[in-house]
CSV table of C-alpha atoms in Angstrom, one decimal:
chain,number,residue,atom,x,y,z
K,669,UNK,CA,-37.2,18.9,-174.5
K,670,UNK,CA,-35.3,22.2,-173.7
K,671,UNK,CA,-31.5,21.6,-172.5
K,672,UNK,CA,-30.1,25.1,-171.2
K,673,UNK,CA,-26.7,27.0,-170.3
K,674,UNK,CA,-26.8,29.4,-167.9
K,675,UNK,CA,-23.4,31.6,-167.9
K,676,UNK,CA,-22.5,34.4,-166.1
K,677,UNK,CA,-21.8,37.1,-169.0
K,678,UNK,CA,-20.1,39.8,-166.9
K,679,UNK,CA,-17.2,39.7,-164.0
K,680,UNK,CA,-19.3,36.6,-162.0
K,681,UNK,CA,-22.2,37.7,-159.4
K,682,UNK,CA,-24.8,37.9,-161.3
K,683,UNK,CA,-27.0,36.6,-159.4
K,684,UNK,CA,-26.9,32.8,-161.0
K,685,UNK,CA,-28.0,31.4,-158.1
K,686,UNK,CA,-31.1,32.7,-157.9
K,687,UNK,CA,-32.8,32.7,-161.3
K,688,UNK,CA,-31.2,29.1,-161.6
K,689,UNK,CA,-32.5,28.2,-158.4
K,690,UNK,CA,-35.9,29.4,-160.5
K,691,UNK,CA,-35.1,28.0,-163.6
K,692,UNK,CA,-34.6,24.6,-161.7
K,693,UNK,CA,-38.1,24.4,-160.4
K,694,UNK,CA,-38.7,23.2,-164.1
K,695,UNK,CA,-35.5,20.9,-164.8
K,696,UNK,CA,-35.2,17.6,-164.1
K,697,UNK,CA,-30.7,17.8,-163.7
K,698,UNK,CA,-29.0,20.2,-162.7
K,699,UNK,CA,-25.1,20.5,-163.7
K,700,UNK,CA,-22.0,22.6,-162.7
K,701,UNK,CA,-19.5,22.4,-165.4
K,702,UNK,CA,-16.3,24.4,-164.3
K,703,UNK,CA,-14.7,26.5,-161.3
K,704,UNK,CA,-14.2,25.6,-158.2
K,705,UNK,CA,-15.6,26.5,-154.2
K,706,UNK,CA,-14.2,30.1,-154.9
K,707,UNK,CA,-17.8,31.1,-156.5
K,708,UNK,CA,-20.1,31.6,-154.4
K,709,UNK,CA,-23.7,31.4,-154.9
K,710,UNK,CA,-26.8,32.6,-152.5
K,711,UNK,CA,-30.3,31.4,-152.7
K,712,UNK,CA,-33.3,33.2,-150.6
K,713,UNK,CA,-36.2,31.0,-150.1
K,714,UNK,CA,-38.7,32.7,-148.0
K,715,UNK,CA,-36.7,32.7,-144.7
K,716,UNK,CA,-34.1,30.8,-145.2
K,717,UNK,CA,-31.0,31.7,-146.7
K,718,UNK,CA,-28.9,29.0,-148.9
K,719,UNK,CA,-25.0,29.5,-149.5
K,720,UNK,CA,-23.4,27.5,-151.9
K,721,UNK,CA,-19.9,27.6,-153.5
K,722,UNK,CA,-19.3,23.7,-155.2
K,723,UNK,CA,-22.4,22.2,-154.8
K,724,UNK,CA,-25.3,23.3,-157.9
K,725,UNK,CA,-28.0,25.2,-156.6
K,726,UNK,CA,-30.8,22.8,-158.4
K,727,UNK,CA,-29.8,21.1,-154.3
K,728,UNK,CA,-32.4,22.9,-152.9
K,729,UNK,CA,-35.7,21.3,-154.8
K,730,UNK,CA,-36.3,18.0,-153.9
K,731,UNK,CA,-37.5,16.6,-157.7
K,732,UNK,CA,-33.8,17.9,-159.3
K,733,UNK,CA,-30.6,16.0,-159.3
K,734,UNK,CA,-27.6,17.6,-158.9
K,735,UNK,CA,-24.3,16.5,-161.0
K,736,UNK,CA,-21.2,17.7,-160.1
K,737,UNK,CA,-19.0,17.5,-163.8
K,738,UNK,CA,-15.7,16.4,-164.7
K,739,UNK,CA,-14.7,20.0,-165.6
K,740,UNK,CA,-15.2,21.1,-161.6
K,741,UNK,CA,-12.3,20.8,-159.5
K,742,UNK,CA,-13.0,19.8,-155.8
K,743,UNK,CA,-12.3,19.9,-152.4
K,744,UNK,CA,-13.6,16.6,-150.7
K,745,UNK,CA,-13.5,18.0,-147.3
K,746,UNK,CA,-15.1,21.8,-148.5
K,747,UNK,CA,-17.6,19.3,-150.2
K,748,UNK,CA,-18.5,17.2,-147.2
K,749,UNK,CA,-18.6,20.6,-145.1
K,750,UNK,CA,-21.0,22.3,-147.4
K,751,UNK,CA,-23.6,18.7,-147.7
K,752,UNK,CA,-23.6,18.6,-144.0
K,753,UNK,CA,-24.5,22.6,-144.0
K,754,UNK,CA,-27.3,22.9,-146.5
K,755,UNK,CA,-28.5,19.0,-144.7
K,756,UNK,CA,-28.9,20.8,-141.6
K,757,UNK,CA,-31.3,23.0,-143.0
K,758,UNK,CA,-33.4,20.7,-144.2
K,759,UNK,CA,-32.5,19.9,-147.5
K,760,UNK,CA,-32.2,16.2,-148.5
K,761,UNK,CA,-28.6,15.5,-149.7
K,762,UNK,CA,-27.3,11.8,-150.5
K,763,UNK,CA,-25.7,10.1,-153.3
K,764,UNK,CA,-29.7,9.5,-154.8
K,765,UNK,CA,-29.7,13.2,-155.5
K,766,UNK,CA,-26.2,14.7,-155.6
K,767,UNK,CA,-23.7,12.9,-158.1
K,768,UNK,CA,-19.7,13.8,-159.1
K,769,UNK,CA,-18.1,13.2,-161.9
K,770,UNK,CA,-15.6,10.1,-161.3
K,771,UNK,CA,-12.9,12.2,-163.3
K,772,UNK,CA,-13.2,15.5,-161.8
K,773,UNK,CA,-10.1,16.8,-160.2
K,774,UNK,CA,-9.6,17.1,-156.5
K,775,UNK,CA,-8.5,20.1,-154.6
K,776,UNK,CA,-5.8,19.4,-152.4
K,777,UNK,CA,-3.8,21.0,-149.2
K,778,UNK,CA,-0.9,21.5,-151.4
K,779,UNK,CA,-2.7,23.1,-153.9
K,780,UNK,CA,-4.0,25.8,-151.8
K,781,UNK,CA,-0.4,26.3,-149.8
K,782,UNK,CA,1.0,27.2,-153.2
K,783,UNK,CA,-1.5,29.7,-154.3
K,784,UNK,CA,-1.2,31.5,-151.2
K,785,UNK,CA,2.2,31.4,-151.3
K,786,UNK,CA,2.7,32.9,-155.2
K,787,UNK,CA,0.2,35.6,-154.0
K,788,UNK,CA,2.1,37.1,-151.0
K,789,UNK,CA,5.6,36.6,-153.4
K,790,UNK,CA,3.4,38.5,-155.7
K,791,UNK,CA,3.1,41.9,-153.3
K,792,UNK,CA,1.6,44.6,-155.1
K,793,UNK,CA,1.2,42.5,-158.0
K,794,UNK,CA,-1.2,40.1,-157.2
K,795,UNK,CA,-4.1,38.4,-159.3
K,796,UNK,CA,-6.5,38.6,-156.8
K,797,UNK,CA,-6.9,34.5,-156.1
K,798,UNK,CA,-9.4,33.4,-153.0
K,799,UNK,CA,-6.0,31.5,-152.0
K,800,UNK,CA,-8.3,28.2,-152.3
K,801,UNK,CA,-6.0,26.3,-154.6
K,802,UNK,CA,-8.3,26.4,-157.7
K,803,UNK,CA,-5.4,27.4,-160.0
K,804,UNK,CA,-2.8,25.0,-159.1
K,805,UNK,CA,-5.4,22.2,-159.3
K,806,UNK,CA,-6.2,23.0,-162.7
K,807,UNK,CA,-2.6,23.5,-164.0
K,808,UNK,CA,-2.0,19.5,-162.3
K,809,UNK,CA,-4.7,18.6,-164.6
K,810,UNK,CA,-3.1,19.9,-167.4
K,811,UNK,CA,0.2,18.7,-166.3
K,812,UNK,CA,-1.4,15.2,-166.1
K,813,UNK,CA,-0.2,14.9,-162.4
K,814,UNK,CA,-3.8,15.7,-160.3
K,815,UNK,CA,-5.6,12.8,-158.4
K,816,UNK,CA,-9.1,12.7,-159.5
K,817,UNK,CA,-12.3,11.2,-157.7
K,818,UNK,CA,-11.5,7.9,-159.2
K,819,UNK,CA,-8.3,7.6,-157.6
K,820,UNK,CA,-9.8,7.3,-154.2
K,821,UNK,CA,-10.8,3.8,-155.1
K,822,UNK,CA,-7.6,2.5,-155.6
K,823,UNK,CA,-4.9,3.0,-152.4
K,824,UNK,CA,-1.9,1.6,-154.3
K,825,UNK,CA,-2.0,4.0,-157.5
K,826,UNK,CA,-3.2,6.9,-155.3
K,827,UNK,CA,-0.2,6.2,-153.2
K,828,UNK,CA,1.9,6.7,-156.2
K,829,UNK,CA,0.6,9.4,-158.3
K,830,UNK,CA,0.8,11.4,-154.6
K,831,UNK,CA,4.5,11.1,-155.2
K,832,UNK,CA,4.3,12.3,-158.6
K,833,UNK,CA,2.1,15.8,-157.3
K,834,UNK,CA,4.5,16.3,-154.0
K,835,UNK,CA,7.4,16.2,-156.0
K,836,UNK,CA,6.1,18.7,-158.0
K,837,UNK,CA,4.2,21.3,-155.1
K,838,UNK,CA,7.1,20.5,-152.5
K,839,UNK,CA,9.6,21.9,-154.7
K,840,UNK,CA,7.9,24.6,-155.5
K,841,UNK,CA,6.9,25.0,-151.4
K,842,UNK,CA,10.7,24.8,-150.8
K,843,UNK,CA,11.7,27.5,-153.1
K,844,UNK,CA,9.3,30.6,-151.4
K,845,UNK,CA,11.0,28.9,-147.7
K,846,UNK,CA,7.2,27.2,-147.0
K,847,UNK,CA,7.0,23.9,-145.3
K,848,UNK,CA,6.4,21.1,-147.1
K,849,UNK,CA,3.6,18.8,-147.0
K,850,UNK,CA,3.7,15.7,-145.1
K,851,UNK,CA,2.7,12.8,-147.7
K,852,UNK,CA,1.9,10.1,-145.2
K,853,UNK,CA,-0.2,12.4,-143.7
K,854,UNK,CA,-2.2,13.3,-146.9
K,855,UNK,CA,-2.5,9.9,-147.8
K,856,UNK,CA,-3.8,8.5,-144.9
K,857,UNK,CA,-6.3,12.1,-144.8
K,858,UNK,CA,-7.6,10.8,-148.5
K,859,UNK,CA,-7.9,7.1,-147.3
K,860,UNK,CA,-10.3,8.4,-144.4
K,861,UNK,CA,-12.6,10.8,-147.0
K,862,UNK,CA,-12.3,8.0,-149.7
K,863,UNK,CA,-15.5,6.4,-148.5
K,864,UNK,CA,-17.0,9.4,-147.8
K,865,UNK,CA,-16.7,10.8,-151.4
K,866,UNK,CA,-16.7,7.7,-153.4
K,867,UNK,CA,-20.4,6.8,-153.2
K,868,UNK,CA,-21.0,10.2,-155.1
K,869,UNK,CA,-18.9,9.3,-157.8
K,870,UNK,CA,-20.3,8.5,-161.4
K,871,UNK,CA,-19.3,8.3,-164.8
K,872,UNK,CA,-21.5,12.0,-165.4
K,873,UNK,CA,-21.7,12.0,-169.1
K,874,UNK,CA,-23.4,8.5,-168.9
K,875,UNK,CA,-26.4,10.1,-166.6
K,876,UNK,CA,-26.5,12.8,-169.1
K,877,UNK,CA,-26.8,11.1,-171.7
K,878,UNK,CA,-29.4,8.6,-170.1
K,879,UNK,CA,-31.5,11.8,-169.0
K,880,UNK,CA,-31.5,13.0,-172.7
K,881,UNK,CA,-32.8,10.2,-174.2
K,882,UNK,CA,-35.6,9.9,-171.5
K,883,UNK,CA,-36.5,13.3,-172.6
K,884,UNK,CA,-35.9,14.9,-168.9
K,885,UNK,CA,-34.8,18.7,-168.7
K,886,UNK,CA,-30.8,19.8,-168.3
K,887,UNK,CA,-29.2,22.7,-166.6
K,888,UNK,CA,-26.2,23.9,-166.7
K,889,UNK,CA,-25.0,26.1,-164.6
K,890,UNK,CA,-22.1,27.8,-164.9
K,891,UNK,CA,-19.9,29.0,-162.3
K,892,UNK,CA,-18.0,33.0,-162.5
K,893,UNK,CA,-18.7,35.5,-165.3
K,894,UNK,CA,-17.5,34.8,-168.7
K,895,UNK,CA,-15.3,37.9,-168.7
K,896,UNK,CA,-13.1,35.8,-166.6
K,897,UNK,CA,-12.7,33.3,-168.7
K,898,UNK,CA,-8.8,32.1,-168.6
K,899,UNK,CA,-9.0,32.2,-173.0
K,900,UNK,CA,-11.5,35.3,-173.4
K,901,UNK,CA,-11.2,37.8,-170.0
K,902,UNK,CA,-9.3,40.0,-168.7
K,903,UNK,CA,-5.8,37.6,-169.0
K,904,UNK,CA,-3.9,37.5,-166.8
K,905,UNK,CA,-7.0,38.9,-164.4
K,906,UNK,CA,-8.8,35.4,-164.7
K,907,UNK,CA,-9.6,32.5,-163.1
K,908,UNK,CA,-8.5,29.3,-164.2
K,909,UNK,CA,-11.1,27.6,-166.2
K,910,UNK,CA,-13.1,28.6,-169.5
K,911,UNK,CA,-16.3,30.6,-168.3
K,912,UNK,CA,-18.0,30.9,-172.0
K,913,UNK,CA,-21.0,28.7,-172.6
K,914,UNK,CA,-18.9,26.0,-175.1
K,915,UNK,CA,-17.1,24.9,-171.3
K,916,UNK,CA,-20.7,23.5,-170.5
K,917,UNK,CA,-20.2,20.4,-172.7
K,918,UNK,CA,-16.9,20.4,-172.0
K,919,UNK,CA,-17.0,20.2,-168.6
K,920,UNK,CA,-19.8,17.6,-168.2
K,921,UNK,CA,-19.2,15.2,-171.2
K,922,UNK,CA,-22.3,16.4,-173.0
K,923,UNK,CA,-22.9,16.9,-176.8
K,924,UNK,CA,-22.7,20.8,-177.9
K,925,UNK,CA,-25.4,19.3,-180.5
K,926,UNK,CA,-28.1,18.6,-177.2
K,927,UNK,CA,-28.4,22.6,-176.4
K,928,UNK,CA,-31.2,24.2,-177.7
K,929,UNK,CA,-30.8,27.8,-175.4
K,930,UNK,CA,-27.6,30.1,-173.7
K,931,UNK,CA,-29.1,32.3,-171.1
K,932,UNK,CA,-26.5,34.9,-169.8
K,933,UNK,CA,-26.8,36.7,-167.1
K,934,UNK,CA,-26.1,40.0,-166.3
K,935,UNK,CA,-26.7,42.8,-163.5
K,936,UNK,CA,-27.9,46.2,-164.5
K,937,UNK,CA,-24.8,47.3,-163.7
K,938,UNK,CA,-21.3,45.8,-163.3
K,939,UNK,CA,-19.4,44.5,-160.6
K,940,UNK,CA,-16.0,43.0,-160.5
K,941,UNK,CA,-13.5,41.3,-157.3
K,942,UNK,CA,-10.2,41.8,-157.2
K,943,UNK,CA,-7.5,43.1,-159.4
K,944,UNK,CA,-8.0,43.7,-162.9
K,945,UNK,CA,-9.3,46.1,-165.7
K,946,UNK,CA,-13.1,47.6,-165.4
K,947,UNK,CA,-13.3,50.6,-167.7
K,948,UNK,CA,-16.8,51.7,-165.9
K,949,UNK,CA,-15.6,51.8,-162.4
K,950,UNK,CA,-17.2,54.3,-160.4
K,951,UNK,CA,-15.1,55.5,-157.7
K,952,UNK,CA,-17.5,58.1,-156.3
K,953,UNK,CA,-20.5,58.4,-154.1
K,954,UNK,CA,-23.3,56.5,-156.9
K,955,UNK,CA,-20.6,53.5,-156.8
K,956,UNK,CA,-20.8,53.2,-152.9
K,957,UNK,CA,-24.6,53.8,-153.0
K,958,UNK,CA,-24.4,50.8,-155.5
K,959,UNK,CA,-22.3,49.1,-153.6
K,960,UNK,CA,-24.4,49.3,-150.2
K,961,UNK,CA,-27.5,49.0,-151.7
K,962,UNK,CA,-26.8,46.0,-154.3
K,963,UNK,CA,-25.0,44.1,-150.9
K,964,UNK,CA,-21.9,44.2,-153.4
K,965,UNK,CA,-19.7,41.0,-150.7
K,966,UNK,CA,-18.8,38.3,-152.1
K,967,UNK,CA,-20.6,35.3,-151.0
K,968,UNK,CA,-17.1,32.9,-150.2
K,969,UNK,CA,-14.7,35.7,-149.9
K,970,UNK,CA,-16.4,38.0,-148.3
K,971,UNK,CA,-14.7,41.1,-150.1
K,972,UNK,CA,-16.6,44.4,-151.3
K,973,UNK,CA,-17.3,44.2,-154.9
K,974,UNK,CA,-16.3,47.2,-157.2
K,975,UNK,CA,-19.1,48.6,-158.5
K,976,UNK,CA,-19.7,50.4,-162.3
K,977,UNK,CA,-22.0,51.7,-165.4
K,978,UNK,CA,-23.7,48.6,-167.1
K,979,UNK,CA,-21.1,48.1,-170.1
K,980,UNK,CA,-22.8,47.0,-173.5
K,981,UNK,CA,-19.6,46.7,-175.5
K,982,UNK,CA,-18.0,43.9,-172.8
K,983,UNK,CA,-21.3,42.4,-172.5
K,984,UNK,CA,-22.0,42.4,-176.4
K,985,UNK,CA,-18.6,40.8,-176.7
K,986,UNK,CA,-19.8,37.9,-174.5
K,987,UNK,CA,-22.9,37.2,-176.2
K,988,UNK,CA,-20.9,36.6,-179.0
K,989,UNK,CA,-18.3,34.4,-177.5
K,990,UNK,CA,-20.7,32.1,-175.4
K,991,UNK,CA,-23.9,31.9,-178.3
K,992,UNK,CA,-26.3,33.7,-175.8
K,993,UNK,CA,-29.6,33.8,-176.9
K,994,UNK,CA,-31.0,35.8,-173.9
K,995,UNK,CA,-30.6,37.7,-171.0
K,996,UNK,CA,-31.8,37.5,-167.2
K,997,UNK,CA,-31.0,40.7,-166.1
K,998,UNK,CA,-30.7,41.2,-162.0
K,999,UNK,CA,-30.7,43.9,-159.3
K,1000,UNK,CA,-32.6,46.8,-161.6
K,1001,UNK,CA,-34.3,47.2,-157.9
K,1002,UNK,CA,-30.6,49.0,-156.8
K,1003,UNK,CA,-30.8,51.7,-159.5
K,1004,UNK,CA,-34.1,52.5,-158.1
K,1005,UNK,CA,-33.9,57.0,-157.2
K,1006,UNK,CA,-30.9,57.5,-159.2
K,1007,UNK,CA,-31.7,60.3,-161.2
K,1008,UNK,CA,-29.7,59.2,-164.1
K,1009,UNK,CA,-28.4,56.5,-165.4
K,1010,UNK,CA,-25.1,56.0,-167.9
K,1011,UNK,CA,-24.3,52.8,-170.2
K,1012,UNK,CA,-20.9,52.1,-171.8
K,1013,UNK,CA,-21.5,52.2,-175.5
K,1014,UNK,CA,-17.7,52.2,-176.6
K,1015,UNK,CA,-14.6,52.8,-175.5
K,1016,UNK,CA,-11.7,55.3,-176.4
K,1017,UNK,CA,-7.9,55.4,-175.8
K,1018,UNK,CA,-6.2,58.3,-177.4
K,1019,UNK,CA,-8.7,59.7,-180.1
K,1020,UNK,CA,-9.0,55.9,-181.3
K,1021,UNK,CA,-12.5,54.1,-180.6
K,1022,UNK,CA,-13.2,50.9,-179.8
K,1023,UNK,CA,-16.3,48.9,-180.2
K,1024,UNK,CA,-14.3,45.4,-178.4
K,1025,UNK,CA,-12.7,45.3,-174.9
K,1026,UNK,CA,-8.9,44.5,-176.2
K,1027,UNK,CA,-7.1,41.5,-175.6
K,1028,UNK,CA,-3.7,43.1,-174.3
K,1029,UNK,CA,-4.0,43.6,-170.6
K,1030,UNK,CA,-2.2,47.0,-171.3
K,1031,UNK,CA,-4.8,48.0,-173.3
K,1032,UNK,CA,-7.6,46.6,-171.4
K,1033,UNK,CA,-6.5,49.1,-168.5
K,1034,UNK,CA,-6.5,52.3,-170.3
K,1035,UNK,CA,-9.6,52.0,-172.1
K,1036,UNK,CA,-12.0,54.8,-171.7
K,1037,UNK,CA,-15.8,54.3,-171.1
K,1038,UNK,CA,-17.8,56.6,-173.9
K,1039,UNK,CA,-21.5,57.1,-172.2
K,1040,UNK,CA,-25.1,57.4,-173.1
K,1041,UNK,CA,-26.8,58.9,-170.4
K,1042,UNK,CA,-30.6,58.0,-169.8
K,1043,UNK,CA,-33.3,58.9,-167.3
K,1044,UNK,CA,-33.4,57.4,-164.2
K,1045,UNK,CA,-36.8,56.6,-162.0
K,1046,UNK,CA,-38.3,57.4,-158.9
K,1047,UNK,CA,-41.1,54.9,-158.9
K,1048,UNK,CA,-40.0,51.9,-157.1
K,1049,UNK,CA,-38.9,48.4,-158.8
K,1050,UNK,CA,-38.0,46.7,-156.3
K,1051,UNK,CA,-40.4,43.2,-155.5
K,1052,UNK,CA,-42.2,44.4,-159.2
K,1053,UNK,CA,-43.9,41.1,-160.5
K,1054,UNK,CA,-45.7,42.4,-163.8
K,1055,UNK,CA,-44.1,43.6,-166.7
K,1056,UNK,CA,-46.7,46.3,-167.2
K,1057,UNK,CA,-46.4,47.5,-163.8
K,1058,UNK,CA,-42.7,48.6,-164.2
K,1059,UNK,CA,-41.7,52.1,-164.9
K,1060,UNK,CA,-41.5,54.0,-168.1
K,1061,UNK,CA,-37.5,54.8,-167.4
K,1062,UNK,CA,-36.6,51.4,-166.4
K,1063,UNK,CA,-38.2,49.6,-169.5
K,1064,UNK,CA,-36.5,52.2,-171.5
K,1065,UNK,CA,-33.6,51.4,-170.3
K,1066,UNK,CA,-33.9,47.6,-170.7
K,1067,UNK,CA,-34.6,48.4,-174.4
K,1068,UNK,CA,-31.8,50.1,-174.9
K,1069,UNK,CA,-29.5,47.8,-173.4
K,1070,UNK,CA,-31.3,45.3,-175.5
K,1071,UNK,CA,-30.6,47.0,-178.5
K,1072,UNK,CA,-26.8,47.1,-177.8
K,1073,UNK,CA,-26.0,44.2,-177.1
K,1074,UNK,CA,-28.3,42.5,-179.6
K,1075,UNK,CA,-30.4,39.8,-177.6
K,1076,UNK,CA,-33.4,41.1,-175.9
K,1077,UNK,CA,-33.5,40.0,-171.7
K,1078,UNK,CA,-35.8,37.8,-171.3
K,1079,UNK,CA,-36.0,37.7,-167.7
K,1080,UNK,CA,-35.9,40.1,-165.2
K,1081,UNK,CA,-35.1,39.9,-161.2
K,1082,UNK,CA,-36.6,42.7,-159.0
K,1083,UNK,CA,-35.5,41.7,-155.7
K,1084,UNK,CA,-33.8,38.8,-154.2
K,1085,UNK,CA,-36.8,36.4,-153.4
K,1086,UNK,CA,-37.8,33.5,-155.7
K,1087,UNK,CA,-41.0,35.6,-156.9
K,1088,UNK,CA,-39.4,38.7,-157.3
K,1089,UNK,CA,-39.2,37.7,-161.1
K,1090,UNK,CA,-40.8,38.5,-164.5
K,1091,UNK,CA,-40.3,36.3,-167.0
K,1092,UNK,CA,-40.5,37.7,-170.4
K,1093,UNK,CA,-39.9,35.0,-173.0
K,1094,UNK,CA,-39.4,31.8,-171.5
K,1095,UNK,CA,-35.6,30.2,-172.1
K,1096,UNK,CA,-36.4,26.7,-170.6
């Protein structure tokens, strides 16, 4: 029995989706443990195209179960919208197959009025949110004020812990001059997606630990990149949940003890959305070719993705934090023709080196990249299925990212299609 943690161990878009989409063809559950429907993930199976933002990829083969953990905060009706989606193309989804955590926080309208609103008060200060809500629904679940799947079951206490989260968002609605939210509305809007929602609902840890002892195969699949990790990113350029690997048991009521493997996965280069620190930014004509040629949009959002050098040191420093014990590396195909190629293999502010990205945002955002230049390749490595058949150039380069950041990858994505995959050293 293998249990596994996939975690994004850059910025988020990694391309999690589709190696766990691959990994999943061999696991019997499949979990999401944290975030919310502002990650987005894509799946390409032959000619059809899957996008998913709350729902775990595992969906899409029929012999997985998808659970939906405690640590995920969702949007009924954005979780309704995207079953009905992925049912339409022919994918089975019902409660037999898809399961949520009966304590997982739900998104709400109010939630997402007063993100948007802090963002535009914000102006040219902004954190870069998708506007979805995620934050404020996390910070009522701290507060001990969010209505959680459970609460759908019971009208009365709903009706009264919906006073306790109006007072709280209407005030704050009030104070930027927004209109405030209607609470016999909402209720009634929760009492008509109760029974829509509440047949998915389970006590998660329970089927975990049921699936354990029967000896079946666990996923976890993380949503983002670690280096947005609310504790460990680039604070106060986060999102609002722990990214590192540890969220996994967390966020799904399993025992850290029951993971034998941390796969983290990582482009072979770096991309980042939104505001925020990235000492390898490339502002120049390789980052657009990047850019066009990686498809660099996010898959909820939409927004073009800022495109950089691979950067060893913030990677190394994530392999550390989250335990990983390999690396799926995706996308080497977009480096194919560039003549050379540079990796980030410290950083430097002043005369004064650094071999850790800083915790101060301050310093975060002056650090200079210090490069190693390598040799790109002309031969083509995109759709590449055999190890062997890669070139010289492009395996040096794996080795050498390798060798910085201490793990060796241990699978590698050459295109976007399921086969478009070599696996190295099997993490599963």
């Amino acid at each position: 029995m293998t249990n596994l943690i996939v975690v994004g161990a850059q910025w988020g878009d990694e391309g999690k989706g589709k190696i766990v989409d691959w990994l999943s063809e061999r696991a019997d559950y499949v979990v999401r443990f944290q975030g919310g429907h502002n990650a987005g993930h894509t799946l390409v199976v032959g000619e059809k195209v899957y996008k998913l933002s709350v729902i775990p990829s595992g969906i899409v083969r029929q012999d997985t179960v998808s659970l939906i953990g405690n640590g995920v905060v969702v949007e009924p009706w954005v979780f309704l919208e995207e079953a009905e989606k992925i049912r339409s193309q022919g994918i089975d989804v019902n409660p037999e197959r898809l399961k949520i955590s009966e304590s997982a926080t739900l998104i709400l309208p109010p939630h997402r009025l007063v993100d948007q609103a802090r963002e535009r008060a914000r102006g040219q200060d902004k954190i870069g949110t998708t506007g979805r809500g995620i934050g404020p629904a996390y910070e009522d679940k701290a507060g001990r004020r969010s209505i959680r799947v459970c609460d759908l079951a019971d009208p009365a206490s709903l009706s009264k812990r919906l006073d306790v989260l109006l007072n709280h968002h209407n005030a704050i609605l009030r104070g930027f001059g927004e209109e405030e939210v209607c609470k016999e509305k909402l209720f009634q809007d929760l009492l008509d997606v109760a029974p829509k929602i509440l047949p998915y609902a389970v006590p998660v840890w329970r089927v975990l630990h049921e699936a354990k002892e029967q000896g079946n195969k666990i996923l976890f699949e993380g949503a983002q990149g670690a280096l947005l990790d609310v504790d460990h990113g680039t604070y106060p350029f986060v999102t609002s949940s722990n990214t590192i690997a540890g969220q996994a048991c967390v966020g799904s009521g399993f025992g850290p003890t029951h993971i034998q493997n941390v796969l983290g996965l990582i482009k072979a280069y770096t991309t980042r959305v939104g505001e925020g620190p990235f000492p390898t930014e490339l502002n120049d004509e390789i980052g657009q070719q990047i850019g066009e040629k990686g498809h660099e949009f996010g898959t909820v959002t939409g927004r073009a993705r800022r495109c950089g050098w691979f950067d060893a040191v913030a990677v190394r420093q994530i392999v550390q934090l989250s335990g990983i014990t390999g690396l799926a590396m995706t996308k080497i195909d977009v480096l194919d023709g560039l003549k050379e190629l540079k990796i980030c293999v410290g950083y430097e502010d002043n005369g004064v080196k650094y071999d850790y990205l800083p915790a101060n945002a301050v310093g975060q955002s002056v650090m200079k990249p210090v490069y190693q230049t390598l040799p790109g390749w002309d031969e083509p490595v995109e759709g590449v299925r055999n190890w062997d058949e890669l070139p010289t150039a492009a395996k040096e380069y794996i080795g050498r990212i390798e060798e910085l950041v201490g793990i060796p990858v241990t699978v590698l994505s050459t295109g976007p299609e399921r086969e478009d995959t070599i696996l190295i050293n099997d993490p599963f």
